[in-house]
Amino acid sequence: MTRLTSEDITNIPQTLDQYDLELKHKTGCTLREIACMAASVSENKLSSASANLKVAAIPISSGQGIIPHFAQAVQAITHHIGFSSFTTDSYDIAGLAEAVNRKAQIIFLADDSSFVAVNLPHMLVVDNNEATARGYVAALESMARGIRNRQVLVIGAGKVGTQAIRTLKEWGARAGIFDINAEKAEMVAKEYGVTKEDDLEQALQHYSLLFDASPASEIIQAKHIKSDTMIAACGIPLGLTAQAYSLVKDRLIHDPLQIGVATMLAMTLR
Ligand code: PYL
């Protein structure tokens, strides 16, 4: 999992309204609607939950330490989709105690290997990897006006890519999987009965719907962009060259945290 930098996320709070407008333009859905779709939670359920539940984002100092603005970005995203939320003043264990003492029912916390949302009353844990995969598939479904029976190439057979394969199958898409580690791709292809793509260059020529869950940069180039190409790219950094980006930017979904966090919150309400 690529570790975000403060520069990746510092502008999230003040750009959420603009980001939501872009999402609506590209997919026809708001961030909140995508999260509900991804979590299979009704907007009414989300609305009633947002009126009753409080959210806390707790900075965690373990491993490589706190990423400045990370907890604040999480808090801003949860607030943006309607929840009362705060970032704890304390971090780690003291932050957890503060969150509970300030009556938060849902807490978000991340170390270097896991990022989870916990619904304390429901004793439910949601992982960012699953939520991100579900959220980006929902965004692709909306942007493509339906992916049932459509071929979708997943690049990257890691935790997010594997969950994306599972979710694409749930949505009736015909998924293909490529990973630089052919054995990883083979395992996922066999487990989920999807096509293993051995040659990324050939696959990018063939598929129009792409789900980039890899940390590789500049693997999607201008020559791979067709008039009907649509890309859901949750991988950090973005895997497109500048030329490819300029050709497909209106049909590209990519953010460092927004869709994943909004979907995590919706999934804690299931
Ligand atoms: C959750 C993000 C998405 C991509 N990479 C993941 C990442 O950067 N994880 C590390 C998060 C560390 C947060 C730090 C803090 O500020 O609480 N422990």
Tab-separated table of C-alpha atoms and ligand atoms in Angstrom:
chain	number	residue	atom	x	y	z
A	1	MET	CA	0.000	0.000	0.000
A	2	THR	CA	1.495	3.357	-1.010
A	3	ARG	CA	1.736	5.719	1.951
A	4	LEU	CA	0.045	9.047	1.283
A	5	THR	CA	1.951	12.262	1.792
A	6	SER	CA	0.632	15.417	3.396
A	7	GLU	CA	0.761	17.073	-0.032
A	8	ASP	CA	-1.628	14.414	-1.412
A	9	ILE	CA	-4.337	15.328	1.102
A	10	THR	CA	-3.792	18.811	2.478
A	11	ASN	CA	-6.262	20.421	0.037
A	12	ILE	CA	-9.051	17.867	0.481
A	13	PRO	CA	-11.182	19.821	3.005
A	14	GLN	CA	-11.364	22.981	0.910
A	15	THR	CA	-11.865	21.215	-2.430
A	16	LEU	CA	-14.621	18.729	-1.518
A	17	ASP	CA	-17.461	20.800	-2.996
A	18	GLN	CA	-15.584	21.148	-6.307
A	19	TYR	CA	-14.655	17.463	-6.273
A	20	ASP	CA	-18.304	16.541	-5.733
A	21	LEU	CA	-19.356	18.659	-8.712
A	22	GLU	CA	-16.757	16.883	-10.870
A	23	LEU	CA	-18.012	13.479	-9.695
A	24	LYS	CA	-21.599	14.461	-10.483
A	25	HIS	CA	-20.544	15.629	-13.952
A	26	LYS	CA	-18.623	12.432	-14.704
A	27	THR	CA	-20.857	9.825	-13.076
A	28	GLY	CA	-24.233	11.466	-12.549
A	29	CYS	CA	-23.827	10.776	-8.818
A	30	THR	CA	-22.569	12.717	-5.818
A	31	LEU	CA	-19.921	11.328	-3.466
A	32	ARG	CA	-22.696	10.504	-0.993
A	33	GLU	CA	-24.721	8.660	-3.662
A	34	ILE	CA	-21.675	6.655	-4.793
A	35	ALA	CA	-20.950	5.665	-1.181
A	36	CYS	CA	-24.544	4.529	-0.643
A	37	MET	CA	-24.544	2.568	-3.894
A	38	ALA	CA	-21.208	0.931	-3.060
A	39	ALA	CA	-22.346	-0.019	0.450
A	40	SER	CA	-25.874	-1.048	-0.608
A	41	VAL	CA	-27.215	1.406	1.982
A	42	SER	CA	-30.224	3.615	1.236
A	43	GLU	CA	-29.819	7.385	1.321
A	44	ASN	CA	-32.615	7.486	3.899
A	45	LYS	CA	-30.633	5.156	6.149
A	46	LEU	CA	-27.532	7.307	5.711
A	47	SER	CA	-29.535	10.459	6.443
A	48	SER	CA	-31.057	9.086	9.628
A	49	ALA	CA	-27.663	7.784	10.739
A	50	SER	CA	-26.028	11.147	10.080
A	51	ALA	CA	-28.632	12.794	12.324
A	52	ASN	CA	-27.885	10.435	15.219
A	53	LEU	CA	-24.268	9.292	14.981
A	54	LYS	CA	-21.059	11.183	15.621
A	55	VAL	CA	-17.756	10.389	13.871
A	56	ALA	CA	-14.211	10.794	15.229
A	57	ALA	CA	-10.968	10.638	13.266
A	58	ILE	CA	-8.018	9.682	15.487
A	59	PRO	CA	-4.423	10.461	14.446
A	60	ILE	CA	-2.152	7.441	15.007
A	61	SER	CA	1.584	7.947	15.572
A	62	SER	CA	2.822	4.349	15.161
A	63	GLY	CA	5.289	3.265	12.467
A	64	GLN	CA	6.200	6.158	10.162
A	65	GLY	CA	4.043	8.437	12.250
A	66	ILE	CA	1.207	10.873	11.757
A	67	ILE	CA	0.615	12.211	8.228
A	68	PRO	CA	-0.173	15.906	8.726
A	69	HIS	CA	-3.783	16.619	7.669
A	70	PHE	CA	-4.692	12.900	7.243
A	71	ALA	CA	-7.172	12.754	10.149
A	72	GLN	CA	-8.454	16.214	9.234
A	73	ALA	CA	-9.113	15.044	5.650
A	74	VAL	CA	-11.018	12.023	6.943
A	75	GLN	CA	-13.057	14.280	9.221
A	76	ALA	CA	-13.835	16.703	6.384
A	77	ILE	CA	-15.032	13.891	4.088
A	78	THR	CA	-17.359	12.432	6.741
A	79	HIS	CA	-18.712	15.923	7.460
A	80	HIS	CA	-19.204	16.520	3.726
A	81	ILE	CA	-21.568	13.545	3.448
A	82	GLY	CA	-23.608	14.836	6.362
A	83	PHE	CA	-22.158	13.552	9.626
A	84	SER	CA	-21.210	15.452	12.752
A	85	SER	CA	-17.512	14.689	13.036
A	86	PHE	CA	-14.327	15.795	14.769
A	87	THR	CA	-10.612	15.062	14.807
A	88	THR	CA	-9.395	14.173	18.284
A	89	ASP	CA	-6.913	16.569	19.908
A	90	SER	CA	-5.023	13.593	21.314
A	91	TYR	CA	-3.644	10.703	19.301
A	92	ASP	CA	-3.219	6.941	19.759
A	93	ILE	CA	-4.753	5.514	22.951
A	94	ALA	CA	-5.520	8.937	24.404
A	95	GLY	CA	-7.217	9.801	21.130
A	96	LEU	CA	-9.365	6.667	21.361
A	97	ALA	CA	-10.350	7.576	24.924
A	98	GLU	CA	-11.135	11.147	23.823
A	99	ALA	CA	-13.278	9.890	20.941
A	100	VAL	CA	-15.353	7.702	23.277
A	101	ASN	CA	-15.577	10.382	25.996
A	102	ARG	CA	-16.835	12.840	23.350
A	103	LYS	CA	-19.520	10.291	22.441
A	104	ALA	CA	-18.339	9.268	18.980
A	105	GLN	CA	-20.054	6.085	17.840
A	106	ILE	CA	-17.956	5.667	14.672
A	107	ILE	CA	-14.169	6.032	14.731
A	108	PHE	CA	-11.625	6.167	11.898
A	109	LEU	CA	-7.987	5.303	12.522
A	110	ALA	CA	-5.026	4.227	10.389
A	111	ASP	CA	-1.530	2.920	10.937
A	112	ASP	CA	0.959	2.068	8.179
A	113	SER	CA	-0.706	-1.206	7.282
A	114	SER	CA	-4.414	-0.825	8.087
A	115	PHE	CA	-7.040	1.902	7.793
A	116	VAL	CA	-10.373	1.034	9.392
A	117	ALA	CA	-13.693	2.535	10.411
A	118	VAL	CA	-15.309	1.029	13.518
A	119	ASN	CA	-19.004	1.285	14.350
A	120	LEU	CA	-18.733	0.811	18.125
A	121	PRO	CA	-22.453	0.178	18.935
A	122	HIS	CA	-22.698	-2.368	16.104
A	123	MET	CA	-19.226	-3.855	16.794
A	124	LEU	CA	-18.544	-3.595	13.043
A	125	VAL	CA	-15.143	-2.985	11.395
A	126	VAL	CA	-14.799	-1.762	7.795
A	127	ASP	CA	-11.485	-1.891	5.951
A	128	ASN	CA	-10.388	0.871	3.574
A	129	ASN	CA	-9.202	-1.616	0.955
A	130	GLU	CA	-12.647	-3.192	0.559
A	131	ALA	CA	-14.440	0.138	0.744
A	132	THR	CA	-12.171	1.715	-1.854
A	133	ALA	CA	-12.696	-1.187	-4.258
A	134	ARG	CA	-16.474	-1.088	-3.787
A	135	GLY	CA	-16.607	2.690	-4.087
A	136	TYR	CA	-14.577	2.830	-7.290
A	137	VAL	CA	-16.569	0.001	-8.902
A	138	ALA	CA	-19.761	1.884	-8.050
A	139	ALA	CA	-18.287	5.036	-9.614
A	140	LEU	CA	-17.335	3.090	-12.763
A	141	GLU	CA	-20.823	1.527	-12.909
A	142	SER	CA	-22.332	5.012	-12.796
A	143	MET	CA	-19.870	6.590	-15.213
A	144	ALA	CA	-20.286	3.763	-17.760
A	145	ARG	CA	-24.069	3.764	-17.244
A	146	GLY	CA	-23.865	0.063	-16.384
A	147	ILE	CA	-21.014	-2.474	-16.418
A	148	ARG	CA	-23.145	-5.672	-16.537
A	149	ASN	CA	-21.701	-7.966	-19.240
A	150	ARG	CA	-19.024	-5.315	-19.980
A	151	GLN	CA	-15.341	-6.281	-19.954
A	152	VAL	CA	-13.344	-4.511	-17.232
A	153	LEU	CA	-9.570	-4.847	-16.837
A	154	VAL	CA	-8.274	-4.753	-13.257
A	155	ILE	CA	-4.604	-3.791	-13.031
A	156	GLY	CA	-3.080	-4.985	-9.754
A	157	ALA	CA	-3.956	-8.150	-7.829
A	158	GLY	CA	-3.347	-6.712	-4.379
A	159	LYS	CA	-5.979	-6.273	-1.653
A	160	VAL	CA	-7.902	-3.561	-3.505
A	161	GLY	CA	-7.603	-5.199	-6.925
A	162	THR	CA	-8.752	-8.562	-5.596
A	163	GLN	CA	-11.759	-6.958	-3.883
A	164	ALA	CA	-12.473	-5.102	-7.121
A	165	ILE	CA	-12.630	-8.455	-8.961
A	166	ARG	CA	-15.100	-9.742	-6.351
A	167	THR	CA	-17.221	-6.583	-6.624
A	168	LEU	CA	-17.138	-6.488	-10.434
A	169	LYS	CA	-18.465	-10.046	-10.470
A	170	GLU	CA	-21.241	-9.005	-8.079
A	171	TRP	CA	-22.167	-6.248	-10.555
A	172	GLY	CA	-22.158	-8.744	-13.456
A	173	ALA	CA	-19.089	-7.411	-15.242
A	174	ARG	CA	-16.681	-9.663	-17.184
A	175	ALA	CA	-13.402	-8.945	-15.382
A	176	GLY	CA	-9.834	-9.545	-16.497
A	177	ILE	CA	-6.862	-9.329	-14.124
A	178	PHE	CA	-3.286	-8.308	-14.793
A	179	ASP	CA	-0.484	-8.136	-12.250
A	180	ILE	CA	3.256	-7.731	-12.786
A	181	ASN	CA	3.481	-10.849	-10.600
A	182	ALA	CA	1.887	-13.449	-12.902
A	183	GLU	CA	1.435	-15.919	-10.040
A	184	LYS	CA	-0.659	-13.402	-8.082
A	185	ALA	CA	-2.797	-12.768	-11.152
A	186	GLU	CA	-3.116	-16.525	-11.727
A	187	MET	CA	-4.312	-17.109	-8.155
A	188	VAL	CA	-6.976	-14.413	-8.410
A	189	ALA	CA	-8.056	-15.558	-11.889
A	190	LYS	CA	-8.491	-19.139	-10.678
A	191	GLU	CA	-10.227	-18.195	-7.411
A	192	TYR	CA	-12.794	-15.945	-9.054
A	193	GLY	CA	-13.041	-17.540	-12.495
A	194	VAL	CA	-11.905	-14.434	-14.375
A	195	THR	CA	-9.544	-13.999	-17.307
A	196	LYS	CA	-5.838	-13.686	-16.520
A	197	GLU	CA	-4.155	-11.175	-18.806
A	198	ASP	CA	-0.479	-11.975	-19.400
A	199	ASP	CA	0.411	-8.971	-21.542
A	200	LEU	CA	-0.569	-5.528	-20.248
A	201	GLU	CA	0.154	-3.855	-23.567
A	202	GLN	CA	-2.228	-6.186	-25.415
A	203	ALA	CA	-4.844	-5.924	-22.654
A	204	LEU	CA	-4.773	-2.130	-22.726
A	205	GLN	CA	-5.339	-2.230	-26.473
A	206	HIS	CA	-8.360	-4.493	-25.947
A	207	TYR	CA	-10.206	-3.227	-22.863
A	208	SER	CA	-12.067	0.100	-22.714
A	209	LEU	CA	-13.080	-0.030	-19.039
A	210	LEU	CA	-10.048	0.037	-16.745
A	211	PHE	CA	-9.748	-0.312	-12.973
A	212	ASP	CA	-6.226	0.699	-11.951
A	213	ALA	CA	-5.467	-0.597	-8.461
A	214	SER	CA	-1.682	-0.630	-8.949
A	215	PRO	CA	0.971	1.703	-7.506
A	216	ALA	CA	2.726	1.820	-10.879
A	217	SER	CA	3.022	5.181	-12.621
A	218	GLU	CA	2.757	5.903	-16.349
A	219	ILE	CA	1.527	2.437	-17.333
A	220	ILE	CA	-1.524	3.847	-19.126
A	221	GLN	CA	-0.354	5.905	-22.095
A	222	ALA	CA	-2.034	8.066	-24.740
A	223	LYS	CA	-1.983	5.162	-27.276
A	224	HIS	CA	-4.154	3.133	-24.889
A	225	ILE	CA	-6.926	5.737	-24.661
A	226	LYS	CA	-9.872	5.058	-26.976
A	227	SER	CA	-12.957	7.239	-27.449
A	228	ASP	CA	-14.927	4.952	-25.093
A	229	THR	CA	-12.164	4.460	-22.528
A	230	MET	CA	-13.253	5.002	-18.910
A	231	ILE	CA	-10.882	4.623	-15.972
A	232	ALA	CA	-11.419	4.116	-12.236
A	233	ALA	CA	-7.945	4.656	-10.800
A	234	CYS	CA	-7.683	4.269	-7.017
A	235	GLY	CA	-3.967	3.493	-7.148
A	236	ILE	CA	-1.512	6.041	-5.751
A	237	PRO	CA	0.264	7.562	-7.682
A	238	LEU	CA	-2.051	7.907	-10.706
A	239	GLY	CA	-0.941	5.385	-13.329
A	240	LEU	CA	-1.499	7.618	-16.385
A	241	THR	CA	1.025	9.615	-18.357
A	242	ALA	CA	0.299	13.345	-18.673
A	243	GLN	CA	-0.737	12.805	-22.290
A	244	ALA	CA	-3.120	9.990	-21.384
A	245	TYR	CA	-4.562	12.133	-18.575
A	246	SER	CA	-5.277	15.010	-20.946
A	247	LEU	CA	-7.165	12.651	-23.287
A	248	VAL	CA	-9.330	10.915	-20.670
A	249	LYS	CA	-9.577	13.316	-17.701
A	250	ASP	CA	-13.354	13.736	-18.113
A	251	ARG	CA	-13.794	9.947	-17.996
A	252	LEU	CA	-11.366	9.315	-15.116
A	253	ILE	CA	-12.158	8.782	-11.426
A	254	HIS	CA	-9.158	9.304	-9.119
A	255	ASP	CA	-8.709	10.642	-5.585
A	256	PRO	CA	-6.430	9.867	-2.633
A	257	LEU	CA	-9.128	9.316	0.037
A	258	GLN	CA	-12.571	10.716	-0.761
A	259	ILE	CA	-14.420	7.753	-2.302
A	260	GLY	CA	-12.783	5.249	0.052
A	261	VAL	CA	-13.612	7.160	3.236
A	262	ALA	CA	-17.183	8.001	2.188
A	263	THR	CA	-17.793	4.332	1.327
A	264	MET	CA	-16.217	3.174	4.605
A	265	LEU	CA	-18.662	5.328	6.531
A	266	ALA	CA	-21.656	4.043	4.560
A	267	MET	CA	-20.478	0.443	5.034
A	268	THR	CA	-20.384	0.861	8.831
A	269	LEU	CA	-24.169	1.363	8.660
A	270	ARG	CA	-24.924	-1.942	6.981
B	1	PYL	C1	-5.159	4.983	3.717
B	1	PYL	C2	-4.193	5.423	2.675
B	1	PYL	C3	-4.657	5.260	1.253
B	1	PYL	C4	-3.402	4.985	0.527
B	1	PYL	N1	-2.446	4.683	1.361
B	1	PYL	C5	-2.895	4.626	2.722
B	1	PYL	C6	-1.908	5.296	3.674
B	1	PYL	O1	-1.282	6.289	3.379
B	1	PYL	N2	-1.797	4.704	4.866
B	1	PYL	C7	-0.992	5.250	5.951
B	1	PYL	C8	-1.893	6.146	6.800
B	1	PYL	C9	-1.137	6.596	8.028
B	1	PYL	C10	-1.966	7.606	8.842
B	1	PYL	C11	-1.232	8.097	10.082
B	1	PYL	C12	-2.075	9.149	10.770
B	1	PYL	O2	-1.910	10.358	10.415
B	1	PYL	O3	-2.916	8.756	11.589
B	1	PYL	N3	-0.947	6.958	11.004
